[in-house]
XYZ file of C-alpha atoms in Angstrom:
666
model
C -30.940 -26.397 -7.571
C -32.021 -23.806 -10.156
C -31.198 -20.144 -9.717
C -34.828 -19.104 -10.220
C -35.951 -21.112 -7.158
C -36.033 -19.612 -3.681
C -35.178 -20.999 -0.260
C -37.991 -22.926 1.406
C -39.043 -22.146 4.976
C -37.393 -25.391 6.142
C -34.095 -24.435 4.514
C -34.287 -20.939 5.989
C -34.853 -22.388 9.452
C -31.784 -24.640 9.055
C -29.583 -21.697 7.951
C -30.821 -19.535 10.834
C -30.199 -22.293 13.375
C -26.664 -23.150 12.150
C -25.593 -19.510 11.880
C -27.046 -18.619 15.282
C -25.160 -21.458 16.982
C -21.945 -20.466 15.194
C -22.235 -16.786 16.175
C -23.080 -17.557 19.804
C -20.037 -19.831 19.988
C -17.497 -17.566 18.259
C -18.769 -13.957 18.283
C -21.053 -13.413 21.299
C -18.371 -11.364 23.109
C -17.834 -9.176 20.007
C -21.570 -8.457 19.765
C -21.851 -7.696 23.501
C -18.947 -5.239 23.246
C -20.498 -3.509 20.222
C -23.872 -3.180 21.993
C -22.162 -1.677 25.045
C -19.959 0.827 23.187
C -21.877 1.617 19.982
C -23.683 4.850 19.308
C -27.195 5.093 17.897
C -27.877 4.318 14.220
C -24.351 3.095 13.478
C -23.332 0.084 11.408
C -20.847 -2.506 12.655
C -19.294 -5.554 10.953
C -19.075 -9.064 12.364
C -16.368 -10.772 10.297
C -17.271 -14.429 9.808
C -14.732 -16.973 8.539
C -16.450 -18.887 5.744
C -14.297 -22.027 6.142
C -15.153 -22.402 9.838
C -18.853 -21.710 9.260
C -19.241 -24.163 6.382
C -17.294 -26.853 8.251
C -20.025 -26.700 10.910
C -22.631 -27.536 8.250
C -21.728 -28.193 4.597
C -25.365 -27.851 3.546
C -25.356 -24.167 4.543
C -22.267 -23.732 2.347
C -24.150 -25.179 -0.635
C -27.105 -22.837 -0.074
C -24.710 -19.882 0.259
C -23.056 -20.630 -3.086
C -26.412 -20.836 -4.898
C -28.405 -18.115 -3.069
C -25.738 -15.719 -1.675
C -27.970 -12.645 -1.500
C -30.825 -14.384 0.349
C -28.477 -16.181 2.772
C -26.615 -12.944 3.629
C -29.963 -11.281 4.398
C -30.792 -14.165 6.760
C -27.366 -13.814 8.415
C -27.998 -10.096 9.085
C -31.452 -10.853 10.522
C -29.969 -13.492 12.855
C -27.312 -11.035 14.044
C -29.985 -8.448 14.837
C -32.001 -11.064 16.697
C -28.955 -12.118 18.772
C -28.108 -8.460 19.479
C -31.708 -7.868 20.646
C -31.603 -10.894 22.967
C -28.218 -9.897 24.427
C -29.362 -6.308 24.957
C -32.528 -7.556 26.718
C -30.421 -9.710 29.029
C -28.083 -6.811 29.702
C -30.885 -4.299 30.382
C -32.673 -6.579 32.884
C -36.091 -5.926 31.417
C -35.618 -2.240 30.645
C -38.209 -0.549 28.483
C -35.920 0.046 25.518
C -35.307 -3.359 23.988
C -34.415 -2.486 20.411
C -30.633 -2.514 19.723
C -29.385 0.937 18.779
C -26.905 -0.214 16.089
C -27.127 -2.395 12.986
C -24.882 -5.452 12.606
C -23.749 -6.897 9.285
C -22.286 -10.339 8.592
C -19.033 -9.826 6.650
C -17.801 -13.037 5.015
C -14.046 -13.622 4.646
C -11.644 -16.546 4.314
C -13.195 -18.233 1.277
C -11.519 -21.483 0.182
C -8.715 -20.802 -2.316
C -10.086 -22.290 -5.532
C -10.742 -20.887 -9.038
C -14.524 -20.966 -8.491
C -14.435 -18.607 -5.487
C -11.175 -16.583 -5.526
C -10.108 -14.475 -8.514
C -7.081 -12.370 -9.418
C -8.807 -11.170 -12.595
C -12.035 -9.252 -13.173
C -15.142 -11.544 -13.167
C -17.061 -12.245 -16.395
C -20.769 -12.380 -17.178
C -20.884 -16.101 -16.349
C -20.103 -15.192 -12.719
C -23.297 -13.128 -12.266
C -25.097 -14.115 -9.070
C -22.066 -15.796 -7.487
C -20.229 -14.803 -4.315
C -16.521 -14.294 -5.122
C -13.376 -12.726 -3.726
C -11.556 -10.452 -6.203
C -8.052 -9.049 -5.695
C -7.020 -5.736 -7.270
C -5.726 -2.210 -6.766
C -8.072 0.708 -6.036
C -7.604 3.348 -8.736
C -10.578 5.604 -8.000
C -12.888 6.350 -5.097
C -16.036 8.442 -5.481
C -17.490 10.727 -2.831
C -19.648 9.006 -0.239
C -23.331 9.706 -0.888
C -26.610 9.348 0.989
C -28.789 6.727 -0.663
C -32.529 6.273 -0.192
C -33.170 2.535 -0.236
C -36.816 2.198 0.862
C -40.132 4.056 0.334
C -43.681 3.681 1.572
C -46.460 3.448 -1.045
C -50.229 3.396 -0.602
C -52.831 1.882 -2.876
C -55.262 4.619 -4.003
C -58.162 2.158 -4.054
C -57.944 0.077 -0.855
C -55.532 2.356 1.114
C -53.195 -0.572 1.764
C -49.695 0.681 2.758
C -46.640 -1.310 1.688
C -42.878 -0.813 1.340
C -40.864 -0.849 -1.882
C -37.087 -1.353 -1.891
C -34.816 0.409 -4.378
C -33.693 -1.814 -7.253
C -29.910 -2.252 -7.099
C -29.757 -3.561 -10.657
C -31.466 -0.384 -11.962
C -29.219 2.189 -10.236
C -31.411 2.231 -7.103
C -34.586 3.404 -8.842
C -37.960 2.615 -7.255
C -40.208 0.372 -9.348
C -43.760 0.026 -7.885
C -45.362 -3.417 -8.204
C -47.607 -4.253 -11.145
C -50.622 -4.946 -8.895
C -51.535 -4.092 -5.304
C -49.840 -6.562 -2.897
C -52.821 -6.500 -0.484
C -53.544 -10.107 0.634
C -57.261 -9.410 0.109
C -56.598 -9.109 -3.664
C -57.444 -5.527 -4.439
C -55.797 -5.792 -7.928
C -55.495 -2.006 -8.287
C -52.674 -0.586 -10.459
C -52.468 2.943 -9.016
C -50.276 3.860 -6.038
C -49.138 7.056 -4.366
C -45.761 7.591 -2.690
C -46.193 8.630 0.947
C -42.710 10.177 1.222
C -42.870 12.106 -2.046
C -42.794 15.632 -0.611
C -40.977 14.915 2.662
C -37.335 14.094 3.330
C -36.359 10.422 2.802
C -36.904 8.237 5.853
C -34.755 5.190 5.033
C -31.232 6.150 3.929
C -27.772 4.607 4.037
C -24.209 5.598 3.128
C -23.146 4.638 -0.367
C -19.900 4.837 -2.325
C -18.522 3.445 -5.568
C -14.879 2.596 -6.118
C -13.024 1.252 -9.132
C -10.425 -1.500 -8.879
C -7.915 -2.642 -11.469
C -6.245 -6.005 -11.921
C -2.723 -6.213 -10.501
C -0.221 -6.190 -13.343
C 2.123 -8.707 -11.729
C -0.642 -11.329 -11.667
C -1.555 -11.022 -15.370
C -0.361 -13.191 -18.224
C 2.064 -11.873 -20.838
C 0.673 -9.138 -23.059
C -2.516 -8.621 -21.034
C -3.827 -5.138 -20.355
C -5.240 -4.759 -16.832
C -9.039 -4.396 -16.763
C -11.095 -2.539 -14.192
C -14.435 -2.997 -12.431
C -16.805 -0.922 -10.317
C -17.476 -1.924 -6.712
C -20.530 -0.765 -4.715
C -19.924 -0.122 -1.007
C -22.684 0.398 1.557
C -22.931 1.271 5.255
C -19.743 0.501 7.247
C -17.740 -0.380 4.097
C -17.814 3.254 2.904
C -14.382 4.948 3.118
C -12.736 1.683 4.181
C -10.062 1.981 1.477
C -8.369 4.677 -0.574
C -6.735 5.026 -3.970
C -3.602 2.930 -4.300
C -4.621 0.259 -1.793
C -4.225 -3.388 -2.770
C -7.512 -4.942 -1.708
C -9.347 -8.247 -1.637
C -13.079 -7.649 -2.011
C -15.713 -10.253 -1.155
C -19.077 -9.744 -2.789
C -21.780 -10.767 -5.237
C -21.306 -10.175 -8.969
C -24.380 -8.311 -10.281
C -25.640 -6.821 -13.517
C -26.793 -3.214 -13.651
C -28.613 -1.185 -16.292
C -30.338 2.155 -16.654
C -34.186 2.153 -16.686
C -35.536 1.191 -20.102
C -36.538 3.915 -22.559
C -38.116 3.254 -25.926
C -35.824 3.474 -28.936
C -32.514 3.280 -27.036
C -30.220 0.328 -26.479
C -29.933 -1.004 -22.958
C -26.312 -0.974 -21.747
C -25.687 -3.638 -19.120
C -22.575 -3.451 -16.928
C -21.077 -5.757 -14.333
C -20.632 -4.474 -10.793
C -19.517 -6.188 -7.600
C -21.799 -5.552 -4.625
C -19.249 -5.702 -1.820
C -19.856 -7.605 1.394
C -16.368 -7.288 2.925
C -13.064 -5.534 2.128
C -9.566 -6.534 3.233
C -6.786 -3.996 2.629
C -3.666 -6.044 1.877
C -0.908 -3.494 1.415
C -0.998 -1.910 4.861
C 1.483 -3.060 7.475
C -1.380 -4.798 9.317
C -1.765 -7.158 6.366
C 1.665 -8.673 7.075
C 1.224 -8.666 10.863
C 1.319 -12.474 11.035
C 4.510 -12.515 8.991
C 5.971 -9.735 11.108
C 5.469 -11.644 14.355
C 7.511 -14.535 12.964
C 9.956 -12.150 11.253
C 10.543 -10.241 14.499
C 11.857 -13.366 16.209
C 13.877 -14.422 13.145
C 15.540 -11.016 12.836
C 16.422 -10.883 16.507
C 18.058 -14.311 16.208
C 19.841 -13.189 13.022
C 21.316 -10.085 14.631
C 22.214 -12.071 17.761
C 24.461 -14.305 15.624
C 26.147 -11.176 14.209
C 26.327 -9.406 17.563
C 30.141 -9.187 17.452
C 30.235 -8.183 13.776
C 27.001 -6.361 12.851
C 28.495 -4.941 9.631
C 28.922 -8.493 8.299
C 25.224 -9.095 9.051
C 24.312 -5.949 7.136
C 26.432 -7.083 4.168
C 24.665 -10.456 4.233
C 21.345 -8.594 3.748
C 22.860 -6.435 0.979
C 24.110 -9.532 -0.871
C 20.487 -10.710 -0.972
C 19.452 -7.325 -2.382
C 18.995 -7.537 -6.164
C 21.226 -10.665 -6.335
C 21.148 -10.817 -10.142
C 23.503 -7.804 -10.205
C 27.132 -8.469 -9.296
C 28.927 -6.218 -6.797
C 27.843 -2.551 -6.864
C 28.157 -2.541 -3.070
C 27.716 1.213 -2.607
C 24.640 1.316 -4.869
C 22.975 -1.563 -3.036
C 23.757 0.040 0.328
C 22.396 3.406 -0.840
C 19.179 1.970 -2.315
C 18.571 -0.135 0.822
C 19.051 2.946 3.029
C 16.668 4.993 0.884
C 14.037 2.243 1.092
C 14.422 2.022 4.882
C 13.865 5.798 5.153
C 14.373 8.209 8.018
C 12.058 9.470 10.747
C 9.567 12.293 10.198
C 10.035 15.183 12.612
C 7.369 17.647 13.739
C 8.625 20.784 15.484
C 6.889 22.779 18.217
C 5.151 25.019 15.673
C 3.644 22.053 13.846
C 6.014 22.215 10.873
C 6.938 18.845 9.372
C 10.280 17.673 8.034
C 9.862 14.655 5.784
C 11.326 11.309 6.780
C 11.261 9.754 3.295
C 14.484 9.766 1.267
C 14.704 10.373 -2.488
C 17.418 9.016 -4.764
C 18.467 9.552 -8.390
C 20.596 7.014 -10.279
C 22.475 8.589 -13.188
C 24.320 6.117 -15.357
C 25.436 4.951 -18.743
C 23.277 2.361 -20.528
C 23.671 -1.175 -19.201
C 24.652 -0.252 -15.641
C 21.644 -1.980 -14.017
C 19.569 1.082 -13.065
C 16.210 -0.391 -14.113
C 17.005 -3.679 -12.338
C 17.350 -1.836 -9.029
C 14.048 -0.025 -9.612
C 12.186 -3.247 -10.417
C 13.599 -5.100 -7.412
C 12.834 -2.210 -5.043
C 9.237 -2.072 -6.340
C 8.862 -5.808 -5.614
C 10.163 -5.523 -2.054
C 8.193 -2.485 -0.867
C 4.577 -3.208 0.174
C 3.025 -0.219 -1.624
C 4.906 0.654 -4.787
C 4.349 2.004 -8.287
C 6.787 1.582 -11.178
C 6.464 3.993 -14.088
C 8.576 5.270 -16.977
C 9.172 8.921 -17.740
C 8.391 8.556 -21.437
C 4.711 9.357 -21.836
C 4.196 10.285 -18.155
C 2.274 13.534 -17.840
C 1.460 15.859 -14.977
C -1.951 14.227 -14.516
C -0.509 10.703 -14.685
C 2.069 11.450 -12.002
C -0.134 13.514 -9.677
C -3.918 13.383 -10.103
C -6.392 13.520 -12.985
C -9.942 14.898 -13.025
C -12.266 12.381 -14.701
C -15.923 12.936 -15.598
C -18.103 9.906 -14.974
C -21.876 9.957 -15.207
C -22.128 13.739 -14.918
C -19.912 13.933 -11.792
C -16.248 14.822 -11.670
C -13.922 12.490 -9.781
C -10.236 12.688 -8.964
C -8.269 9.685 -10.207
C -4.976 9.150 -8.396
C -1.697 9.234 -10.299
C 1.560 7.405 -9.567
C 2.702 9.638 -6.681
C -0.659 9.508 -4.874
C -1.045 5.754 -5.433
C 2.364 5.183 -3.807
C 1.562 7.298 -0.722
C 3.297 5.619 2.195
C 5.410 3.464 -0.128
C 7.805 3.756 -3.060
C 7.464 5.421 -6.467
C 10.034 4.264 -9.041
C 10.398 6.505 -12.119
C 12.594 5.220 -14.927
C 13.875 7.496 -17.733
C 13.334 10.453 -15.408
C 14.809 13.007 -17.835
C 12.213 12.026 -20.480
C 9.423 13.695 -18.492
C 8.551 17.024 -20.086
C 9.771 20.117 -18.277
C 6.351 21.523 -17.332
C 5.255 18.050 -16.110
C 8.436 17.663 -14.051
C 7.710 20.859 -12.102
C 4.641 19.202 -10.551
C 6.962 16.779 -8.730
C 8.646 19.600 -6.739
C 5.857 19.969 -4.181
C 5.341 16.206 -3.948
C 9.012 15.597 -3.118
C 9.584 18.207 -0.408
C 6.166 19.115 1.047
C 4.892 15.524 0.657
C 1.567 16.730 -0.738
C -0.046 17.830 -3.997
C -2.352 20.833 -4.247
C -5.160 20.274 -6.739
C -7.528 22.802 -8.302
C -9.350 20.972 -11.095
C -12.947 20.942 -12.303
C -14.183 22.937 -9.316
C -12.435 20.639 -6.822
C -9.788 22.289 -4.648
C -7.975 19.950 -2.268
C -4.635 18.700 -1.039
C -3.560 15.076 -1.434
C -0.801 13.326 0.499
C 2.238 11.985 -1.372
C 4.344 10.701 1.530
C 6.351 8.565 -0.832
C 9.986 7.696 -1.433
C 11.028 8.513 -5.006
C 13.652 6.298 -6.632
C 14.427 7.662 -10.102
C 16.844 6.632 -12.851
C 18.096 8.619 -15.815
C 20.744 8.567 -18.529
C 23.246 11.423 -18.864
C 22.789 13.845 -21.737
C 25.218 12.249 -24.193
C 28.634 11.187 -22.816
C 29.023 12.032 -19.117
C 31.576 14.825 -18.686
C 33.115 14.890 -15.170
C 34.405 18.423 -15.733
C 30.855 19.770 -15.985
C 28.315 20.040 -13.178
C 25.762 17.302 -12.567
C 22.921 19.635 -13.559
C 24.444 20.151 -17.022
C 25.189 16.456 -17.514
C 21.637 15.257 -16.825
C 19.747 18.371 -18.007
C 17.829 18.674 -14.720
C 17.352 21.984 -12.923
C 19.083 22.633 -9.586
C 15.808 23.036 -7.579
C 14.849 19.476 -8.547
C 18.324 18.012 -7.998
C 18.587 19.527 -4.512
C 15.450 17.609 -3.485
C 17.211 14.273 -4.029
C 19.036 13.082 -0.912
C 21.414 11.012 -3.016
C 22.502 11.223 -6.636
C 24.755 8.311 -7.612
C 26.636 8.440 -10.922
C 27.375 5.040 -12.513
C 30.023 5.387 -15.230
C 30.978 2.540 -17.562
C 34.750 3.049 -17.399
C 35.670 -0.083 -19.414
C 37.789 -1.730 -16.723
C 39.243 -4.987 -18.158
C 39.440 -6.891 -14.863
C 35.904 -5.840 -13.865
C 34.566 -6.853 -17.296
C 36.169 -10.295 -16.908
C 34.575 -10.795 -13.478
C 31.144 -9.676 -14.690
C 31.362 -12.019 -17.704
C 32.068 -15.043 -15.523
C 29.258 -14.051 -13.128
C 26.689 -13.772 -15.932
C 27.759 -16.669 -18.185
C 29.063 -19.188 -15.646
C 26.937 -18.125 -12.630
C 30.105 -17.894 -10.507
C 30.657 -15.546 -7.629
C 33.674 -14.048 -5.954
C 34.816 -13.660 -2.334
C 32.166 -11.452 -0.765
C 29.609 -12.339 -3.484
C 28.544 -15.944 -2.851
C 27.955 -18.312 -5.741
C 25.748 -20.372 -3.393
C 22.304 -18.826 -3.925
C 20.853 -20.803 -0.994
C 22.643 -18.530 1.498
C 20.768 -15.489 0.171
C 17.508 -14.286 1.679
C 14.370 -14.993 -0.407
C 12.338 -11.982 -1.501
C 9.544 -12.758 1.005
C 12.039 -12.478 3.853
C 13.355 -9.200 2.406
C 9.782 -7.867 2.249
C 9.158 -8.819 5.876
C 12.453 -7.229 6.990
C 11.803 -3.895 5.273
C 8.225 -3.837 6.646
C 9.683 -4.461 10.094
C 12.415 -1.790 10.006
C 10.038 0.841 8.569
C 8.334 0.800 11.984
C 11.509 1.686 13.882
C 11.998 5.257 15.145
C 15.759 5.609 15.835
C 16.912 8.738 17.686
C 20.066 10.681 16.797
C 22.790 10.519 19.463
C 24.911 13.519 20.412
C 28.049 12.038 18.816
C 26.277 11.302 15.520
C 24.962 14.874 15.497
C 28.520 16.247 15.820
C 29.760 14.163 12.871
C 26.901 15.222 10.582
C 27.104 18.911 11.554
C 30.891 19.024 11.053
C 30.600 17.406 7.606
C 27.826 19.804 6.556
C 29.888 22.824 7.616
C 32.919 21.482 5.733
C 30.860 21.092 2.541
C 29.432 24.619 2.872
C 32.929 26.093 3.127
C 34.506 24.050 0.314
C 35.490 25.796 -2.920
C 33.703 23.428 -5.283
C 30.315 23.847 -3.596
C 27.542 22.736 -5.955
C 23.828 23.380 -6.126
C 23.012 20.470 -3.765
C 24.961 21.890 -0.795
C 21.969 23.597 0.815
C 20.268 23.210 4.188
C 18.502 20.244 2.602
C 21.839 18.434 2.653
C 21.928 18.464 6.477
C 18.380 17.078 6.570
C 19.440 14.410 4.039
C 22.434 13.408 6.177
C 20.170 13.059 9.198
C 17.673 10.915 7.259
C 20.415 8.680 5.837
C 21.970 8.134 9.277
C 18.534 7.164 10.654
C 18.001 4.879 7.640
C 21.308 3.089 8.271
C 20.331 2.636 11.932
C 17.051 1.057 10.763
C 18.967 -1.181 8.360
C 21.147 -2.295 11.282
C 17.975 -2.908 13.373
C 18.890 -0.290 16.001
C 16.895 2.221 18.042
C 19.761 4.738 18.343
C 21.773 6.461 15.592
C 25.423 5.844 16.483
C 28.739 7.252 15.158
C 28.879 4.196 12.868
C 25.566 5.167 11.221
C 26.724 8.777 10.813
C 30.032 7.623 9.241
C 28.154 5.388 6.740
C 25.739 8.224 5.889
C 28.677 10.569 5.227
C 30.474 7.882 3.175
C 27.445 7.348 0.919
C 27.004 11.127 0.620
C 30.684 11.421 -0.402
C 30.055 8.954 -3.238
C 27.032 11.047 -4.191
C 28.964 14.336 -4.227
C 31.190 13.293 -7.167
C 34.672 14.152 -5.940
C 33.864 14.572 -2.249
C 35.982 16.641 0.097
C 37.199 13.696 2.198
C 37.158 10.360 0.352
C 37.890 11.716 -3.117
C 36.292 10.569 -6.361
C 35.118 6.973 -6.834
C 32.963 5.081 -9.304
C 30.036 3.449 -7.442
C 29.665 0.960 -10.315
C 33.028 -0.697 -9.568
C 32.597 -1.079 -5.795
C 32.586 -4.721 -4.668
C 31.701 -6.239 -1.316
C 34.596 -5.962 1.165
C 36.300 -9.124 2.429
C 36.485 -7.610 5.925
C 33.766 -4.957 6.463
C 35.173 -3.972 9.880
C 38.620 -3.155 8.463
C 37.038 -1.131 5.657
C 34.925 0.739 8.194
C 38.013 1.487 10.322
C 39.740 3.020 7.295
C 36.674 5.148 6.469
C 36.322 6.180 10.099
C 39.959 7.350 10.319
C 39.785 9.259 7.036
C 36.510 11.016 7.819
C 36.962 11.858 11.500
C 40.526 13.096 10.951
C 39.332 15.191 8.031
C 36.538 16.611 10.204
C 38.985 17.274 13.073
C 37.149 15.109 15.599
C 39.980 13.184 17.328
C 37.965 12.476 20.504
C 35.205 10.736 18.557
C 37.816 8.819 16.536
C 39.440 7.530 19.706
C 36.045 6.645 21.189
C 35.042 4.701 18.071
C 38.378 2.845 17.856
C 38.053 1.823 21.502
C 34.562 0.500 20.802
C 35.760 -1.535 17.812
C 38.672 -2.949 19.815
C 36.369 -3.955 22.651
C 33.932 -5.519 20.154
C 36.643 -7.583 18.427
C 38.220 -8.501 21.773
C 34.974 -9.927 23.126
């Protein structure tokens, strides 16, 4: 079949018949519901699974691959016909028989093969083919009103006909060469009937730009981008930063020809359907299975939940040996707290922020890379070369219009933003992060556009100390970061390479001989795969644990103790109490609980003590040298006694010890 040919009337009848039978069998209820509930002049999708449709008749699949545009038009006409018939049946012969809304066939579920599904941007050889392309949205234009049809009249025979806008010429109207009157007028002059009046046939229109996903590219490749045209119900169906799979027809587009200038032809994908992959709904099937698996997992560790938590932490960044406190802290930060909205409408962020300060070779970048893999919506960037516009938002001029192009913090809205070499960001660029971290938004006033963008993201940053780390100096002086920025981090962990001979020996055997230690299994099969870790963190992000009265007392007492201590640093502000609350909620999520218990509060305080560098209760410790405990319950008992005695809470200590005794006794 040649591309220049068109479908015959017999072939069209076959396609209409097969598609009508398929829709009546699988989607008649959907259409009836839309007709009942829809408002006038609205557009609604009917998502059709391509595999199921083509299994019903392979010949229709062949026609669809060769003539995708014509077949999709037939599908839409059949849907309108079915909607009209169903509305007639429902109205019992009422006068108004025309359906109020417009239905569109949206094709999804193409067979996974190189001819139809792509992870890279299509080439010119793909023009005219229906493909699915996976990428990340990096820019969305404003939605516009597009005139797609005009009425023309022949000046000689007065024959009236319609002309559709040419998609491949930027929706310009090109009148026919000769009059299309069946009586063969052969005139060449026409007048536009809607020239001085407002357009009659309009639709919503938007263009977005997607970029190839870096993790799917070969070594040394630079990600390319492509424009996508969205119409009708597809407009505003995705936003910057979304990972999407777009189904559509690859087209060529050029500006109208002018004499003496070169014609620039560009590729554009005319979208038929969009699936947003990075939202929690995209992993809903996984989550249903994961929900049962996790409940079974925690049931097996019902008598020793801390051992279950440590099993998850061992699977966290397994290529790094030990570093128990760091893994616990990063996992808690990724789990996040719960956003609170007070009676006045003020919001307190639920996302945690963390800064890793460490000597070279302490595994900071490894944690950032692993965290970016696990979280469903994440951006990994380096401070060197990152500017204000690259981190927040840039104003880009395209075709005479200004657009906002999202930076790293906006792209990771609702996910995780990992920033390596944090201290390499220039001072005036670093200030732009202040609002994004605490207020969870960015105020923009660029190129005549004044708006506010959401940055509800968790920031996980890593930096090297300024020269050799000096424990006698404050953290702010060691890392050359201002106090206002440091106080916005919930946790700041310092990883010092203290040249411990026994630790060096253990690390050497772990790296060179692939051997573990008690508490760090050498058997990699017992560890969770990364897909299971992804599903677990997606699952616990949905939890909304509530603080108990006992946990509140522990956190409040610790905050008051820190405020009164002599060595109070710049981070001991009211933000510290909010951080403690978030960390306790995060630990409850990590433990798959709906209530924040004393145990969660104790673990939040313990991690905060490590972060304080010489805390008031547990003293100074190097997070780098912390290994997994042989008996997590015994370690927790020791921490519990130290902290609750130091906070003068003997009743809570007794209550917690009784609980642990009852748990071990059962």
